[in-house]
Amino acid sequence: MTDKFDPYAVIGNPIAFSKSPLIHMAFARTTGQDMEYTKIEAPLGGFAATVEAFRQAGAKGINITAPFKLDAFAYATQRSARAELAGAANALKFDGAHVLAENFDGVGLVRDVVHNLGASLRGKRVLLLGAGGAARGALLPFLAEGPALLVIANRSIEKAEQLAAIGKQHGTVQAARYEALQGQTFDVVFNATSASLRAELPPVPADVFQACGLAYELAYGKGVTPFLRLAQNAGVAQLADGVGMLAEQAAEAFSWWRGVRPATAAVIQQLTVPLV
Ligand code: ATR
C-alpha cells in the first residue's frame, strides 16, 4: 500500500477561517507529498470523539487550534518536552495506538524571528507581553536563544511569576507588572496577549520601545494592531505580525509528519496582510 492521500486536518472551534489547509496543501504540492489536509470543527466538549472518528478514517496527524490545545495534550499517549512545558499541544501524530504530542508554536516563532526577519535574540533585552498559552509556548524557545534578560509582563502578575519560575533554570527571567515597565527599554518586544483579537491595547508604556528594533505581534492578519501602532509611533524600525510564525510552526509539523522540510517564503508572501 502506498501513502497516497494520507489524511491530516486542523481541528478547532470555530475553524472556518483557518489558513492551515492552504498552507499544508501548498507544502504538499511543493514537496510532492500525496496527502490531504482539511479543517474539522469539533463541538465544544467533543474533541476526543471527533479525533477518534478521524483516526478511524485513517488520519495520520492533526493540528490543533483554540480551544482544544489542552484537550489534545491530555489525549496524547506521549508528549515532547516542549509540549510538556507548554502544557498544550498544537500537533499530534498517530502511530498505531500511540498518539504523540508536540508544540511547535514557540519554535515556529523563533524561527520566524531569526531566519525570516534576521533579528537575533542573543544577548538582547526581550519583553514578552502576556502569560497565557501563547506566551507559555514561547518561553523555552526564547530562552534557548540566550537573551540577556527576558521580562514577562502580565495584568495578572501571578501568571507571569509562574512562567518566570519555570524559565529561571534556563536563563535570566523576570515577571513584571505593566506599570513597572515605565522607564525600561527593550531591544525586542513581543505581544503574546490576546488583546489584539479585540482591537485592544495592552497597558504597555511607550517607553519600552525607545531602543527597540523589532515589535512583534503574535496574532496574524489583523494589519496594524493597537500594539503595532504604538510601536510604530514610537519609531520602531521593524514591525511584524504572526504570519511567519504560523507558516513556520506549520513547516515544523509538516517535517515531523512527512520527513521533508517545506520552504515557507511563498505561503508567507501569499498570506501577508501589509502592515501600513
Ligand atoms: P492565548 O492562548 O492566546 O495566550 P490565553 O491563554 O487566554 O490566550 O491568555 C490571554 C493572555 O492575554 C493573558 O496573558 C491575558 O492577561 P491576563 O492573564 O492578565 O488576563 C492577556 N490579555 C488579554 N486581553 C488583554 C488586554 N486587553 N490587556 C492586557 N492583556 C490582555
JSON list of N, CA and C in Angstrom, two decimals, residues 105-155:
[
{"chain": "A", "resi": 105, "resn": "ASP", "atom": "N", "xyz": [4.55, 25.99, 18.33]},
{"chain": "A", "resi": 105, "resn": "ASP", "atom": "CA", "xyz": [4.28, 27.43, 18.26]},
{"chain": "A", "resi": 105, "resn": "ASP", "atom": "C", "xyz": [5.52, 28.26, 18.60]},
{"chain": "A", "resi": 106, "resn": "GLY", "atom": "N", "xyz": [6.18, 27.89, 19.69]},
{"chain": "A", "resi": 106, "resn": "GLY", "atom": "CA", "xyz": [7.35, 28.67, 20.13]},
{"chain": "A", "resi": 106, "resn": "GLY", "atom": "C", "xyz": [8.53, 28.54, 19.18]},
{"chain": "A", "resi": 107, "resn": "VAL", "atom": "N", "xyz": [8.82, 27.32, 18.74]},
{"chain": "A", "resi": 107, "resn": "VAL", "atom": "CA", "xyz": [9.96, 27.16, 17.81]},
{"chain": "A", "resi": 107, "resn": "VAL", "atom": "C", "xyz": [9.65, 27.83, 16.48]},
{"chain": "A", "resi": 108, "resn": "GLY", "atom": "N", "xyz": [8.38, 27.80, 16.08]},
{"chain": "A", "resi": 108, "resn": "GLY", "atom": "CA", "xyz": [8.00, 28.49, 14.83]},
{"chain": "A", "resi": 108, "resn": "GLY", "atom": "C", "xyz": [8.19, 29.99, 14.95]},
{"chain": "A", "resi": 109, "resn": "LEU", "atom": "N", "xyz": [7.86, 30.54, 16.11]},
{"chain": "A", "resi": 109, "resn": "LEU", "atom": "CA", "xyz": [8.04, 31.97, 16.34]},
{"chain": "A", "resi": 109, "resn": "LEU", "atom": "C", "xyz": [9.53, 32.33, 16.27]},
{"chain": "A", "resi": 110, "resn": "VAL", "atom": "N", "xyz": [10.35, 31.56, 16.97]},
{"chain": "A", "resi": 110, "resn": "VAL", "atom": "CA", "xyz": [11.78, 31.88, 16.98]},
{"chain": "A", "resi": 110, "resn": "VAL", "atom": "C", "xyz": [12.38, 31.72, 15.59]},
{"chain": "A", "resi": 111, "resn": "ARG", "atom": "N", "xyz": [11.95, 30.72, 14.89]},
{"chain": "A", "resi": 111, "resn": "ARG", "atom": "CA", "xyz": [12.47, 30.53, 13.53]},
{"chain": "A", "resi": 111, "resn": "ARG", "atom": "C", "xyz": [12.10, 31.72, 12.63]},
{"chain": "A", "resi": 112, "resn": "ASP", "atom": "N", "xyz": [10.89, 32.22, 12.79]},
{"chain": "A", "resi": 112, "resn": "ASP", "atom": "CA", "xyz": [10.48, 33.39, 12.01]},
{"chain": "A", "resi": 112, "resn": "ASP", "atom": "C", "xyz": [11.35, 34.60, 12.36]},
{"chain": "A", "resi": 113, "resn": "VAL", "atom": "N", "xyz": [11.54, 34.82, 13.65]},
{"chain": "A", "resi": 113, "resn": "VAL", "atom": "CA", "xyz": [12.31, 35.98, 14.10]},
{"chain": "A", "resi": 113, "resn": "VAL", "atom": "C", "xyz": [13.75, 35.90, 13.59]},
{"chain": "A", "resi": 114, "resn": "VAL", "atom": "N", "xyz": [14.37, 34.74, 13.76]},
{"chain": "A", "resi": 114, "resn": "VAL", "atom": "CA", "xyz": [15.80, 34.61, 13.47]},
{"chain": "A", "resi": 114, "resn": "VAL", "atom": "C", "xyz": [16.05, 34.44, 11.96]},
{"chain": "A", "resi": 115, "resn": "HIS", "atom": "N", "xyz": [15.33, 33.50, 11.33]},
{"chain": "A", "resi": 115, "resn": "HIS", "atom": "CA", "xyz": [15.63, 33.19, 9.92]},
{"chain": "A", "resi": 115, "resn": "HIS", "atom": "C", "xyz": [14.95, 34.13, 8.96]},
{"chain": "A", "resi": 116, "resn": "ASN", "atom": "N", "xyz": [13.67, 34.45, 9.21]},
{"chain": "A", "resi": 116, "resn": "ASN", "atom": "CA", "xyz": [12.94, 35.27, 8.22]},
{"chain": "A", "resi": 116, "resn": "ASN", "atom": "C", "xyz": [13.16, 36.76, 8.44]},
{"chain": "A", "resi": 117, "resn": "LEU", "atom": "N", "xyz": [13.19, 37.18, 9.71]},
{"chain": "A", "resi": 117, "resn": "LEU", "atom": "CA", "xyz": [13.29, 38.61, 10.00]},
{"chain": "A", "resi": 117, "resn": "LEU", "atom": "C", "xyz": [14.73, 39.03, 10.30]},
{"chain": "A", "resi": 118, "resn": "GLY", "atom": "N", "xyz": [15.60, 38.06, 10.47]},
{"chain": "A", "resi": 118, "resn": "GLY", "atom": "CA", "xyz": [17.02, 38.37, 10.66]},
{"chain": "A", "resi": 118, "resn": "GLY", "atom": "C", "xyz": [17.32, 39.08, 11.97]},
{"chain": "A", "resi": 119, "resn": "ALA", "atom": "N", "xyz": [16.47, 38.86, 12.99]},
{"chain": "A", "resi": 119, "resn": "ALA", "atom": "CA", "xyz": [16.68, 39.53, 14.28]},
{"chain": "A", "resi": 119, "resn": "ALA", "atom": "C", "xyz": [17.16, 38.52, 15.31]},
{"chain": "A", "resi": 120, "resn": "SER", "atom": "N", "xyz": [18.33, 38.74, 15.86]},
{"chain": "A", "resi": 120, "resn": "SER", "atom": "CA", "xyz": [18.85, 37.82, 16.88]},
{"chain": "A", "resi": 120, "resn": "SER", "atom": "C", "xyz": [18.29, 38.20, 18.25]},
{"chain": "A", "resi": 121, "resn": "LEU", "atom": "N", "xyz": [18.08, 37.20, 19.11]},
{"chain": "A", "resi": 121, "resn": "LEU", "atom": "CA", "xyz": [17.67, 37.47, 20.49]},
{"chain": "A", "resi": 121, "resn": "LEU", "atom": "C", "xyz": [18.86, 37.33, 21.44]},
{"chain": "A", "resi": 122, "resn": "ARG", "atom": "N", "xyz": [19.97, 36.83, 20.92]},
{"chain": "A", "resi": 122, "resn": "ARG", "atom": "CA", "xyz": [21.14, 36.56, 21.76]},
{"chain": "A", "resi": 122, "resn": "ARG", "atom": "C", "xyz": [21.68, 37.85, 22.39]},
{"chain": "A", "resi": 123, "resn": "GLY", "atom": "N", "xyz": [21.82, 37.83, 23.71]},
{"chain": "A", "resi": 123, "resn": "GLY", "atom": "CA", "xyz": [22.36, 38.99, 24.42]},
{"chain": "A", "resi": 123, "resn": "GLY", "atom": "C", "xyz": [21.42, 40.19, 24.47]},
{"chain": "A", "resi": 124, "resn": "LYS", "atom": "N", "xyz": [20.18, 40.03, 24.02]},
{"chain": "A", "resi": 124, "resn": "LYS", "atom": "CA", "xyz": [19.25, 41.15, 23.92]},
{"chain": "A", "resi": 124, "resn": "LYS", "atom": "C", "xyz": [18.34, 41.23, 25.16]},
{"chain": "A", "resi": 125, "resn": "ARG", "atom": "N", "xyz": [17.78, 42.41, 25.35]},
{"chain": "A", "resi": 125, "resn": "ARG", "atom": "CA", "xyz": [16.74, 42.60, 26.36]},
{"chain": "A", "resi": 125, "resn": "ARG", "atom": "C", "xyz": [15.40, 42.38, 25.66]},
{"chain": "A", "resi": 126, "resn": "VAL", "atom": "N", "xyz": [14.69, 41.36, 26.10]},
{"chain": "A", "resi": 126, "resn": "VAL", "atom": "CA", "xyz": [13.47, 40.94, 25.40]},
{"chain": "A", "resi": 126, "resn": "VAL", "atom": "C", "xyz": [12.27, 41.12, 26.35]},
{"chain": "A", "resi": 127, "resn": "LEU", "atom": "N", "xyz": [11.21, 41.71, 25.83]},
{"chain": "A", "resi": 127, "resn": "LEU", "atom": "CA", "xyz": [9.98, 41.89, 26.61]},
{"chain": "A", "resi": 127, "resn": "LEU", "atom": "C", "xyz": [8.87, 41.05, 25.99]},
{"chain": "A", "resi": 128, "resn": "LEU", "atom": "N", "xyz": [8.21, 40.26, 26.81]},
{"chain": "A", "resi": 128, "resn": "LEU", "atom": "CA", "xyz": [7.10, 39.41, 26.37]},
{"chain": "A", "resi": 128, "resn": "LEU", "atom": "C", "xyz": [5.84, 39.87, 27.11]},
{"chain": "A", "resi": 129, "resn": "LEU", "atom": "N", "xyz": [4.86, 40.34, 26.37]},
{"chain": "A", "resi": 129, "resn": "LEU", "atom": "CA", "xyz": [3.60, 40.78, 26.96]},
{"chain": "A", "resi": 129, "resn": "LEU", "atom": "C", "xyz": [2.62, 39.62, 26.95]},
{"chain": "A", "resi": 130, "resn": "GLY", "atom": "N", "xyz": [2.07, 39.29, 28.12]},
{"chain": "A", "resi": 130, "resn": "GLY", "atom": "CA", "xyz": [1.11, 38.19, 28.22]},
{"chain": "A", "resi": 130, "resn": "GLY", "atom": "C", "xyz": [1.74, 36.98, 28.88]},
{"chain": "A", "resi": 131, "resn": "ALA", "atom": "N", "xyz": [0.90, 36.18, 29.54]},
{"chain": "A", "resi": 131, "resn": "ALA", "atom": "CA", "xyz": [1.39, 34.98, 30.22]},
{"chain": "A", "resi": 131, "resn": "ALA", "atom": "C", "xyz": [0.39, 33.84, 30.04]},
{"chain": "A", "resi": 132, "resn": "GLY", "atom": "N", "xyz": [-0.36, 33.87, 28.94]},
{"chain": "A", "resi": 132, "resn": "GLY", "atom": "CA", "xyz": [-1.31, 32.80, 28.63]},
{"chain": "A", "resi": 132, "resn": "GLY", "atom": "C", "xyz": [-0.62, 31.71, 27.81]},
{"chain": "A", "resi": 133, "resn": "GLY", "atom": "N", "xyz": [-1.43, 30.95, 27.08]},
{"chain": "A", "resi": 133, "resn": "GLY", "atom": "CA", "xyz": [-0.91, 29.82, 26.31]},
{"chain": "A", "resi": 133, "resn": "GLY", "atom": "C", "xyz": [0.15, 30.22, 25.30]},
{"chain": "A", "resi": 134, "resn": "ALA", "atom": "N", "xyz": [-0.06, 31.32, 24.62]},
{"chain": "A", "resi": 134, "resn": "ALA", "atom": "CA", "xyz": [0.88, 31.73, 23.57]},
{"chain": "A", "resi": 134, "resn": "ALA", "atom": "C", "xyz": [2.24, 32.09, 24.18]},
{"chain": "A", "resi": 135, "resn": "ALA", "atom": "N", "xyz": [2.22, 32.80, 25.31]},
{"chain": "A", "resi": 135, "resn": "ALA", "atom": "CA", "xyz": [3.47, 33.19, 25.96]},
{"chain": "A", "resi": 135, "resn": "ALA", "atom": "C", "xyz": [4.19, 31.96, 26.51]},
{"chain": "A", "resi": 136, "resn": "ARG", "atom": "N", "xyz": [3.43, 31.04, 27.06]},
{"chain": "A", "resi": 136, "resn": "ARG", "atom": "CA", "xyz": [3.99, 29.82, 27.65]},
{"chain": "A", "resi": 136, "resn": "ARG", "atom": "C", "xyz": [4.75, 29.01, 26.59]},
{"chain": "A", "resi": 137, "resn": "GLY", "atom": "N", "xyz": [4.16, 28.93, 25.40]},
{"chain": "A", "resi": 137, "resn": "GLY", "atom": "CA", "xyz": [4.81, 28.19, 24.31]},
{"chain": "A", "resi": 137, "resn": "GLY", "atom": "C", "xyz": [6.11, 28.84, 23.87]},
{"chain": "A", "resi": 138, "resn": "ALA", "atom": "N", "xyz": [6.19, 30.16, 24.00]},
{"chain": "A", "resi": 138, "resn": "ALA", "atom": "CA", "xyz": [7.38, 30.88, 23.54]},
{"chain": "A", "resi": 138, "resn": "ALA", "atom": "C", "xyz": [8.51, 30.86, 24.56]},
{"chain": "A", "resi": 139, "resn": "LEU", "atom": "N", "xyz": [8.19, 30.56, 25.82]},
{"chain": "A", "resi": 139, "resn": "LEU", "atom": "CA", "xyz": [9.15, 30.75, 26.91]},
{"chain": "A", "resi": 139, "resn": "LEU", "atom": "C", "xyz": [10.49, 30.04, 26.68]},
{"chain": "A", "resi": 140, "resn": "LEU", "atom": "N", "xyz": [10.48, 28.72, 26.54]},
{"chain": "A", "resi": 140, "resn": "LEU", "atom": "CA", "xyz": [11.75, 28.00, 26.43]},
{"chain": "A", "resi": 140, "resn": "LEU", "atom": "C", "xyz": [12.46, 28.24, 25.11]},
{"chain": "A", "resi": 141, "resn": "PRO", "atom": "N", "xyz": [11.72, 28.28, 23.98]},
{"chain": "A", "resi": 141, "resn": "PRO", "atom": "CA", "xyz": [12.41, 28.63, 22.73]},
{"chain": "A", "resi": 141, "resn": "PRO", "atom": "C", "xyz": [13.08, 30.00, 22.79]},
{"chain": "A", "resi": 142, "resn": "PHE", "atom": "N", "xyz": [12.48, 30.98, 23.46]},
{"chain": "A", "resi": 142, "resn": "PHE", "atom": "CA", "xyz": [13.14, 32.28, 23.62]},
{"chain": "A", "resi": 142, "resn": "PHE", "atom": "C", "xyz": [14.42, 32.12, 24.43]},
{"chain": "A", "resi": 143, "resn": "LEU", "atom": "N", "xyz": [14.32, 31.43, 25.57]},
{"chain": "A", "resi": 143, "resn": "LEU", "atom": "CA", "xyz": [15.48, 31.32, 26.46]},
{"chain": "A", "resi": 143, "resn": "LEU", "atom": "C", "xyz": [16.61, 30.53, 25.80]},
{"chain": "A", "resi": 144, "resn": "ALA", "atom": "N", "xyz": [16.25, 29.59, 24.93]},
{"chain": "A", "resi": 144, "resn": "ALA", "atom": "CA", "xyz": [17.27, 28.83, 24.22]},
{"chain": "A", "resi": 144, "resn": "ALA", "atom": "C", "xyz": [18.11, 29.73, 23.31]},
{"chain": "A", "resi": 145, "resn": "GLU", "atom": "N", "xyz": [17.60, 30.90, 22.96]},
{"chain": "A", "resi": 145, "resn": "GLU", "atom": "CA", "xyz": [18.35, 31.84, 22.12]},
{"chain": "A", "resi": 145, "resn": "GLU", "atom": "C", "xyz": [19.34, 32.67, 22.91]},
{"chain": "A", "resi": 146, "resn": "GLY", "atom": "N", "xyz": [19.31, 32.57, 24.24]},
{"chain": "A", "resi": 146, "resn": "GLY", "atom": "CA", "xyz": [20.29, 33.27, 25.08]},
{"chain": "A", "resi": 146, "resn": "GLY", "atom": "C", "xyz": [20.13, 34.78, 25.19]},
{"chain": "A", "resi": 147, "resn": "PRO", "atom": "N", "xyz": [18.90, 35.29, 25.43]},
{"chain": "A", "resi": 147, "resn": "PRO", "atom": "CA", "xyz": [18.78, 36.73, 25.67]},
{"chain": "A", "resi": 147, "resn": "PRO", "atom": "C", "xyz": [19.47, 37.13, 26.97]},
{"chain": "A", "resi": 148, "resn": "ALA", "atom": "N", "xyz": [19.90, 38.42, 27.06]},
{"chain": "A", "resi": 148, "resn": "ALA", "atom": "CA", "xyz": [20.50, 38.89, 28.32]},
{"chain": "A", "resi": 148, "resn": "ALA", "atom": "C", "xyz": [19.44, 38.88, 29.41]},
{"chain": "A", "resi": 149, "resn": "LEU", "atom": "N", "xyz": [18.20, 39.25, 29.05]},
{"chain": "A", "resi": 149, "resn": "LEU", "atom": "CA", "xyz": [17.11, 39.32, 30.01]},
{"chain": "A", "resi": 149, "resn": "LEU", "atom": "C", "xyz": [15.79, 39.11, 29.29]},
{"chain": "A", "resi": 150, "resn": "LEU", "atom": "N", "xyz": [14.93, 38.31, 29.88]},
{"chain": "A", "resi": 150, "resn": "LEU", "atom": "CA", "xyz": [13.55, 38.17, 29.39]},
{"chain": "A", "resi": 150, "resn": "LEU", "atom": "C", "xyz": [12.61, 38.66, 30.49]},
{"chain": "A", "resi": 151, "resn": "VAL", "atom": "N", "xyz": [11.83, 39.70, 30.18]},
{"chain": "A", "resi": 151, "resn": "VAL", "atom": "CA", "xyz": [10.84, 40.19, 31.13]},
{"chain": "A", "resi": 151, "resn": "VAL", "atom": "C", "xyz": [9.46, 39.78, 30.63]},
{"chain": "A", "resi": 152, "resn": "ILE", "atom": "N", "xyz": [8.67, 39.16, 31.50]},
{"chain": "A", "resi": 152, "resn": "ILE", "atom": "CA", "xyz": [7.30, 38.75, 31.16]},
{"chain": "A", "resi": 152, "resn": "ILE", "atom": "C", "xyz": [6.34, 39.66, 31.90]},
{"chain": "A", "resi": 153, "resn": "ALA", "atom": "N", "xyz": [5.55, 40.44, 31.15]},
{"chain": "A", "resi": 153, "resn": "ALA", "atom": "CA", "xyz": [4.60, 41.36, 31.79]},
{"chain": "A", "resi": 153, "resn": "ALA", "atom": "C", "xyz": [3.20, 40.83, 31.60]},
{"chain": "A", "resi": 154, "resn": "ASN", "atom": "N", "xyz": [2.40, 40.90, 32.65]},
{"chain": "A", "resi": 154, "resn": "ASN", "atom": "CA", "xyz": [1.01, 40.45, 32.57]},
{"chain": "A", "resi": 154, "resn": "ASN", "atom": "C", "xyz": [0.15, 41.19, 33.58]},
{"chain": "A", "resi": 155, "resn": "ARG", "atom": "N", "xyz": [-1.13, 41.37, 33.22]},
{"chain": "A", "resi": 155, "resn": "ARG", "atom": "CA", "xyz": [-2.04, 42.03, 34.17]},
{"chain": "A", "resi": 155, "resn": "ARG", "atom": "C", "xyz": [-2.14, 41.20, 35.44]}
]
